[in-house]
Amino acid sequence: MSVRAVRGAIQVEANERDEILQGTSELVAEVLHRNRIDPDDLISIVFTATPDLTAEFPAYAARQMGLTDVPLLCTTEIAVPGSMPRVLRLMAHVETPLTRADIRHVYLRGAAALRTDLPQ
């Protein structure tokens, strides 16, 4: 079993608590699903939010999903002028038999434009 990093992002509609919680939950669920990751195989997740998202911590959504014993961290994304607004990102460290080439990074909603090189 190897340790791998899985990336993902989702753009939410507004800086509202429910939007952040729902978007984060959707993103985490899709990362787990596409990569066949059992929550017990999660090592940690780092969440970032663009500076315009301040209504809730993304990690709280993961806690609500039952990820209560996984180390989680939230931070702010760099405020690059002209960058896409309202984006939640994650990098999950996991134990998996998947090779690096087999990992499926997940970019949802408007954030899909960030990685047009990846299959959706």
Short mmCIF file of N, CA, C and O in Angstrom, two decimals, residues 13-107:
data_model
loop_
_atom_site.label_atom_id
_atom_site.label_comp_id
_atom_site.label_asym_id
_atom_site.label_seq_id
_atom_site.Cartn_x
_atom_site.Cartn_y
_atom_site.Cartn_z
N GLU A 13 -21.44 28.83 -5.11
CA GLU A 13 -22.19 29.98 -5.63
C GLU A 13 -22.01 31.26 -4.82
O GLU A 13 -22.08 32.35 -5.37
N ALA A 14 -21.83 31.13 -3.50
CA ALA A 14 -21.81 32.33 -2.66
C ALA A 14 -21.06 32.05 -1.36
O ALA A 14 -20.88 30.90 -0.96
N ASN A 15 -20.66 33.11 -0.70
CA ASN A 15 -20.02 33.02 0.61
C ASN A 15 -21.12 32.87 1.66
O ASN A 15 -21.40 33.79 2.43
N GLU A 16 -21.73 31.71 1.66
CA GLU A 16 -22.78 31.37 2.60
C GLU A 16 -22.44 30.04 3.24
O GLU A 16 -21.92 29.13 2.59
N ARG A 17 -22.75 29.93 4.52
CA ARG A 17 -22.40 28.73 5.29
C ARG A 17 -22.88 27.45 4.61
O ARG A 17 -22.11 26.50 4.43
N ASP A 18 -24.15 27.41 4.22
CA ASP A 18 -24.69 26.20 3.59
C ASP A 18 -24.01 25.88 2.27
O ASP A 18 -23.80 24.72 1.95
N GLU A 19 -23.65 26.89 1.49
CA GLU A 19 -22.95 26.67 0.23
C GLU A 19 -21.58 26.03 0.48
O GLU A 19 -21.17 25.12 -0.23
N ILE A 20 -20.86 26.54 1.47
CA ILE A 20 -19.54 26.00 1.78
C ILE A 20 -19.64 24.58 2.30
O ILE A 20 -18.89 23.69 1.87
N LEU A 21 -20.59 24.33 3.19
CA LEU A 21 -20.75 22.98 3.74
C LEU A 21 -21.18 21.99 2.66
O LEU A 21 -20.63 20.89 2.55
N GLN A 22 -22.15 22.38 1.83
CA GLN A 22 -22.65 21.48 0.78
C GLN A 22 -21.57 21.24 -0.28
O GLN A 22 -21.34 20.11 -0.71
N GLY A 23 -20.88 22.30 -0.68
CA GLY A 23 -19.83 22.15 -1.69
C GLY A 23 -18.69 21.28 -1.20
O GLY A 23 -18.18 20.43 -1.94
N THR A 24 -18.28 21.50 0.04
CA THR A 24 -17.20 20.68 0.61
C THR A 24 -17.62 19.21 0.70
O THR A 24 -16.86 18.31 0.34
N SER A 25 -18.84 18.97 1.15
CA SER A 25 -19.33 17.59 1.26
C SER A 25 -19.36 16.91 -0.11
O SER A 25 -18.96 15.75 -0.25
N GLU A 26 -19.84 17.63 -1.11
CA GLU A 26 -19.88 17.09 -2.47
C GLU A 26 -18.48 16.75 -2.96
O GLU A 26 -18.25 15.68 -3.54
N LEU A 27 -17.54 17.64 -2.72
CA LEU A 27 -16.17 17.43 -3.16
C LEU A 27 -15.53 16.23 -2.46
O LEU A 27 -14.95 15.35 -3.10
N VAL A 28 -15.63 16.18 -1.14
CA VAL A 28 -15.03 15.07 -0.39
C VAL A 28 -15.64 13.73 -0.83
O VAL A 28 -14.93 12.77 -1.09
N ALA A 29 -16.96 13.69 -0.93
CA ALA A 29 -17.64 12.44 -1.34
C ALA A 29 -17.18 11.99 -2.72
O ALA A 29 -16.94 10.79 -2.95
N GLU A 30 -17.02 12.93 -3.64
CA GLU A 30 -16.62 12.55 -5.00
C GLU A 30 -15.16 12.10 -5.05
O GLU A 30 -14.83 11.16 -5.78
N VAL A 31 -14.29 12.72 -4.28
CA VAL A 31 -12.89 12.28 -4.21
C VAL A 31 -12.83 10.84 -3.68
O VAL A 31 -12.12 9.99 -4.24
N LEU A 32 -13.56 10.57 -2.61
CA LEU A 32 -13.58 9.22 -2.05
C LEU A 32 -14.14 8.21 -3.05
O LEU A 32 -13.58 7.12 -3.25
N HIS A 33 -15.24 8.57 -3.69
CA HIS A 33 -15.91 7.67 -4.63
C HIS A 33 -15.02 7.35 -5.85
O HIS A 33 -14.82 6.18 -6.19
N ARG A 34 -14.53 8.39 -6.51
CA ARG A 34 -13.77 8.17 -7.75
C ARG A 34 -12.47 7.40 -7.53
O ARG A 34 -11.96 6.76 -8.44
N ASN A 35 -11.94 7.47 -6.32
CA ASN A 35 -10.68 6.79 -6.03
C ASN A 35 -10.85 5.56 -5.14
O ASN A 35 -9.86 4.99 -4.69
N ARG A 36 -12.10 5.17 -4.91
CA ARG A 36 -12.41 3.98 -4.11
C ARG A 36 -11.66 4.02 -2.77
O ARG A 36 -11.03 3.04 -2.36
N ILE A 37 -11.75 5.17 -2.10
CA ILE A 37 -11.06 5.37 -0.83
C ILE A 37 -12.02 5.11 0.32
O ILE A 37 -13.09 5.71 0.39
N ASP A 38 -11.64 4.21 1.19
CA ASP A 38 -12.38 3.98 2.43
C ASP A 38 -11.94 5.07 3.41
O ASP A 38 -10.74 5.37 3.51
N PRO A 39 -12.87 5.67 4.14
CA PRO A 39 -12.46 6.71 5.10
C PRO A 39 -11.37 6.27 6.07
O PRO A 39 -10.57 7.10 6.51
N ASP A 40 -11.28 4.98 6.37
CA ASP A 40 -10.22 4.50 7.25
C ASP A 40 -8.83 4.62 6.61
O ASP A 40 -7.83 4.54 7.32
N ASP A 41 -8.79 4.81 5.30
CA ASP A 41 -7.51 4.94 4.60
C ASP A 41 -7.06 6.39 4.46
O ASP A 41 -5.99 6.65 3.89
N LEU A 42 -7.86 7.33 4.97
CA LEU A 42 -7.47 8.74 4.94
C LEU A 42 -6.41 9.01 6.00
O LEU A 42 -6.56 8.60 7.16
N ILE A 43 -5.34 9.68 5.63
CA ILE A 43 -4.30 10.08 6.56
C ILE A 43 -4.59 11.49 7.06
O ILE A 43 -4.57 11.75 8.26
N SER A 44 -4.85 12.41 6.13
CA SER A 44 -5.17 13.79 6.49
C SER A 44 -5.76 14.49 5.27
O SER A 44 -5.61 14.01 4.14
N ILE A 45 -6.42 15.63 5.51
CA ILE A 45 -6.93 16.45 4.43
C ILE A 45 -6.60 17.91 4.76
O ILE A 45 -6.89 18.39 5.86
N VAL A 46 -6.02 18.59 3.77
CA VAL A 46 -5.80 20.03 3.86
C VAL A 46 -6.82 20.70 2.94
O VAL A 46 -6.91 20.36 1.76
N PHE A 47 -7.60 21.61 3.50
CA PHE A 47 -8.58 22.38 2.73
C PHE A 47 -8.07 23.80 2.56
O PHE A 47 -7.50 24.37 3.50
N THR A 48 -8.28 24.36 1.37
CA THR A 48 -8.05 25.79 1.20
C THR A 48 -9.33 26.41 0.67
O THR A 48 -10.14 25.75 0.02
N ALA A 49 -9.48 27.70 0.96
CA ALA A 49 -10.60 28.47 0.45
C ALA A 49 -10.06 29.78 -0.09
O ALA A 49 -9.12 30.35 0.48
N THR A 50 -10.62 30.25 -1.19
CA THR A 50 -10.22 31.56 -1.68
C THR A 50 -10.59 32.60 -0.63
O THR A 50 -11.49 32.36 0.19
N PRO A 51 -9.91 33.75 -0.61
CA PRO A 51 -10.13 34.74 0.45
C PRO A 51 -11.56 35.26 0.56
O PRO A 51 -11.93 35.81 1.60
N ASP A 52 -12.37 35.05 -0.47
CA ASP A 52 -13.75 35.53 -0.44
C ASP A 52 -14.71 34.54 0.24
O ASP A 52 -15.90 34.82 0.35
N LEU A 53 -14.21 33.40 0.71
CA LEU A 53 -15.04 32.41 1.40
C LEU A 53 -14.68 32.39 2.89
O LEU A 53 -13.65 31.83 3.28
N THR A 54 -15.53 33.00 3.69
CA THR A 54 -15.25 33.14 5.12
C THR A 54 -16.42 32.72 6.01
O THR A 54 -16.32 32.82 7.23
N ALA A 55 -17.51 32.23 5.43
CA ALA A 55 -18.72 31.96 6.21
C ALA A 55 -18.66 30.68 7.05
O ALA A 55 -19.45 30.51 7.98
N GLU A 56 -17.73 29.77 6.73
CA GLU A 56 -17.62 28.52 7.48
C GLU A 56 -16.29 27.85 7.15
O GLU A 56 -15.72 28.08 6.09
N PHE A 57 -15.83 27.02 8.08
CA PHE A 57 -14.64 26.20 7.84
C PHE A 57 -15.02 25.00 6.98
O PHE A 57 -15.93 24.24 7.36
N PRO A 58 -14.33 24.74 5.86
CA PRO A 58 -14.62 23.55 5.07
C PRO A 58 -14.46 22.25 5.88
O PRO A 58 -15.22 21.30 5.68
N ALA A 59 -13.53 22.21 6.79
CA ALA A 59 -13.31 21.00 7.59
C ALA A 59 -14.55 20.61 8.39
O ALA A 59 -14.75 19.42 8.67
N TYR A 60 -15.37 21.58 8.74
CA TYR A 60 -16.58 21.26 9.50
C TYR A 60 -17.50 20.33 8.70
O TYR A 60 -18.11 19.42 9.28
N ALA A 61 -17.55 20.51 7.40
CA ALA A 61 -18.37 19.62 6.56
C ALA A 61 -17.84 18.20 6.61
O ALA A 61 -18.61 17.24 6.67
N ALA A 62 -16.51 18.04 6.59
CA ALA A 62 -15.92 16.70 6.68
C ALA A 62 -16.24 16.06 8.02
O ALA A 62 -16.51 14.86 8.10
N ARG A 63 -16.22 16.85 9.08
CA ARG A 63 -16.59 16.32 10.41
C ARG A 63 -18.05 15.86 10.40
O ARG A 63 -18.37 14.80 10.94
N GLN A 64 -18.92 16.65 9.77
CA GLN A 64 -20.33 16.26 9.69
C GLN A 64 -20.52 14.98 8.89
O GLN A 64 -21.49 14.26 9.10
N MET A 65 -19.60 14.69 7.98
CA MET A 65 -19.67 13.46 7.18
C MET A 65 -19.16 12.25 7.96
O MET A 65 -19.17 11.14 7.44
N GLY A 66 -18.66 12.46 9.18
CA GLY A 66 -18.19 11.35 9.99
C GLY A 66 -16.68 11.21 10.04
O GLY A 66 -16.16 10.27 10.64
N LEU A 67 -15.94 12.12 9.41
CA LEU A 67 -14.49 12.04 9.43
C LEU A 67 -13.96 12.70 10.70
O LEU A 67 -13.26 13.70 10.68
N THR A 68 -14.29 12.09 11.82
CA THR A 68 -13.98 12.69 13.12
C THR A 68 -12.59 12.36 13.63
O THR A 68 -12.09 13.05 14.51
N ASP A 69 -11.95 11.32 13.09
CA ASP A 69 -10.61 10.96 13.57
C ASP A 69 -9.52 11.21 12.52
O ASP A 69 -8.40 10.75 12.67
N VAL A 70 -9.86 11.97 11.47
CA VAL A 70 -8.91 12.31 10.42
C VAL A 70 -8.38 13.72 10.70
O VAL A 70 -9.17 14.64 10.89
N PRO A 71 -7.06 13.91 10.74
CA PRO A 71 -6.54 15.27 10.91
C PRO A 71 -6.94 16.14 9.72
O PRO A 71 -6.72 15.77 8.56
N LEU A 72 -7.54 17.29 10.01
CA LEU A 72 -8.02 18.22 8.99
C LEU A 72 -7.42 19.59 9.25
O LEU A 72 -7.23 19.99 10.41
N LEU A 73 -7.15 20.34 8.19
CA LEU A 73 -6.59 21.67 8.31
C LEU A 73 -7.22 22.57 7.27
O LEU A 73 -7.38 22.16 6.11
N CYS A 74 -7.58 23.79 7.67
CA CYS A 74 -8.10 24.79 6.74
C CYS A 74 -7.12 25.95 6.64
O CYS A 74 -6.53 26.35 7.64
N THR A 75 -6.98 26.48 5.45
CA THR A 75 -6.13 27.64 5.22
C THR A 75 -6.70 28.45 4.07
O THR A 75 -7.62 28.01 3.38
N THR A 76 -6.15 29.63 3.87
CA THR A 76 -6.61 30.51 2.81
C THR A 76 -5.72 30.37 1.59
O THR A 76 -4.49 30.36 1.71
N GLU A 77 -6.32 30.30 0.43
CA GLU A 77 -5.60 30.25 -0.85
C GLU A 77 -4.96 31.63 -1.11
O GLU A 77 -5.47 32.65 -0.65
N ILE A 78 -3.89 31.67 -1.84
CA ILE A 78 -3.23 32.92 -2.19
C ILE A 78 -4.18 33.77 -3.04
O ILE A 78 -4.83 33.28 -3.97
N ALA A 79 -4.26 35.06 -2.74
CA ALA A 79 -5.16 35.98 -3.44
C ALA A 79 -4.47 36.52 -4.70
O ALA A 79 -4.01 37.65 -4.76
N VAL A 80 -4.42 35.70 -5.73
CA VAL A 80 -3.80 36.10 -6.99
C VAL A 80 -4.82 36.93 -7.78
O VAL A 80 -5.95 36.48 -7.98
N PRO A 81 -4.44 38.14 -8.22
CA PRO A 81 -5.37 38.96 -8.99
C PRO A 81 -5.89 38.23 -10.22
O PRO A 81 -5.12 37.60 -10.95
N GLY A 82 -7.20 38.29 -10.41
CA GLY A 82 -7.82 37.65 -11.57
C GLY A 82 -8.09 36.17 -11.43
O GLY A 82 -8.60 35.55 -12.36
N SER A 83 -7.76 35.59 -10.28
CA SER A 83 -8.00 34.15 -10.12
C SER A 83 -9.49 33.87 -9.90
O SER A 83 -10.27 34.76 -9.56
N MET A 84 -9.87 32.63 -10.09
CA MET A 84 -11.27 32.22 -9.96
C MET A 84 -11.76 32.45 -8.53
O MET A 84 -11.09 32.03 -7.58
N PRO A 85 -12.92 33.07 -8.37
CA PRO A 85 -13.46 33.30 -7.03
C PRO A 85 -14.22 32.10 -6.49
O PRO A 85 -14.58 31.19 -7.24
N ARG A 86 -14.45 32.11 -5.17
CA ARG A 86 -15.33 31.16 -4.47
C ARG A 86 -14.93 29.70 -4.71
O ARG A 86 -15.77 28.85 -4.96
N VAL A 87 -13.65 29.40 -4.57
CA VAL A 87 -13.17 28.04 -4.82
C VAL A 87 -12.68 27.40 -3.52
O VAL A 87 -11.89 27.98 -2.78
N LEU A 88 -13.17 26.22 -3.27
CA LEU A 88 -12.70 25.36 -2.18
C LEU A 88 -11.81 24.29 -2.81
O LEU A 88 -12.18 23.68 -3.81
N ARG A 89 -10.65 24.08 -2.22
CA ARG A 89 -9.73 23.06 -2.71
C ARG A 89 -9.40 22.10 -1.57
O ARG A 89 -9.51 22.46 -0.40
N LEU A 90 -8.96 20.92 -1.95
CA LEU A 90 -8.47 19.98 -0.94
C LEU A 90 -7.31 19.20 -1.50
O LEU A 90 -7.16 19.04 -2.70
N MET A 91 -6.48 18.75 -0.58
CA MET A 91 -5.46 17.77 -0.88
C MET A 91 -5.55 16.72 0.23
O MET A 91 -5.31 17.03 1.40
N ALA A 92 -5.96 15.53 -0.17
CA ALA A 92 -6.12 14.42 0.77
C ALA A 92 -4.92 13.48 0.64
O ALA A 92 -4.54 13.12 -0.48
N HIS A 93 -4.37 13.11 1.77
CA HIS A 93 -3.30 12.11 1.80
C HIS A 93 -3.94 10.79 2.19
O HIS A 93 -4.65 10.73 3.20
N VAL A 94 -3.71 9.77 1.37
CA VAL A 94 -4.40 8.50 1.56
C VAL A 94 -3.44 7.32 1.41
O VAL A 94 -2.42 7.42 0.74
N GLU A 95 -3.81 6.22 2.04
CA GLU A 95 -3.15 4.94 1.78
C GLU A 95 -3.99 4.24 0.73
O GLU A 95 -5.20 4.10 0.89
N THR A 96 -3.35 3.82 -0.35
CA THR A 96 -4.10 3.24 -1.47
C THR A 96 -3.21 2.32 -2.29
O THR A 96 -2.00 2.56 -2.40
N PRO A 97 -3.81 1.31 -2.91
CA PRO A 97 -3.04 0.48 -3.84
C PRO A 97 -2.93 1.13 -5.23
O PRO A 97 -2.19 0.64 -6.08
N LEU A 98 -3.66 2.24 -5.46
CA LEU A 98 -3.62 2.90 -6.76
C LEU A 98 -2.23 3.48 -7.04
O LEU A 98 -1.57 4.00 -6.13
N THR A 99 -1.82 3.42 -8.29
CA THR A 99 -0.59 4.08 -8.69
C THR A 99 -0.86 5.57 -8.83
O THR A 99 -2.01 6.00 -8.91
N ARG A 100 0.20 6.34 -8.88
CA ARG A 100 0.04 7.79 -9.07
C ARG A 100 -0.75 8.07 -10.36
O ARG A 100 -1.59 8.96 -10.39
N ALA A 101 -0.50 7.30 -11.40
CA ALA A 101 -1.20 7.50 -12.68
C ALA A 101 -2.68 7.15 -12.59
O ALA A 101 -3.49 7.65 -13.39
N ASP A 102 -3.05 6.29 -11.65
CA ASP A 102 -4.45 5.87 -11.52
C ASP A 102 -5.28 6.77 -10.61
O ASP A 102 -6.50 6.64 -10.56
N ILE A 103 -4.65 7.66 -9.88
CA ILE A 103 -5.38 8.59 -9.01
C ILE A 103 -6.25 9.50 -9.87
O ILE A 103 -5.80 10.01 -10.90
N ARG A 104 -7.49 9.71 -9.45
CA ARG A 104 -8.43 10.59 -10.17
C ARG A 104 -8.64 11.85 -9.35
O ARG A 104 -9.33 11.84 -8.34
N HIS A 105 -8.00 12.93 -9.77
CA HIS A 105 -8.20 14.23 -9.14
C HIS A 105 -9.56 14.76 -9.58
O HIS A 105 -9.99 14.52 -10.71
N VAL A 106 -10.24 15.48 -8.70
CA VAL A 106 -11.64 15.83 -8.91
C VAL A 106 -11.81 17.34 -8.94
O VAL A 106 -11.50 18.02 -7.95
N TYR A 107 -12.33 17.86 -10.04
CA TYR A 107 -12.61 19.29 -10.19
C TYR A 107 -14.06 19.43 -10.62
O TYR A 107 -14.43 18.97 -11.70
#
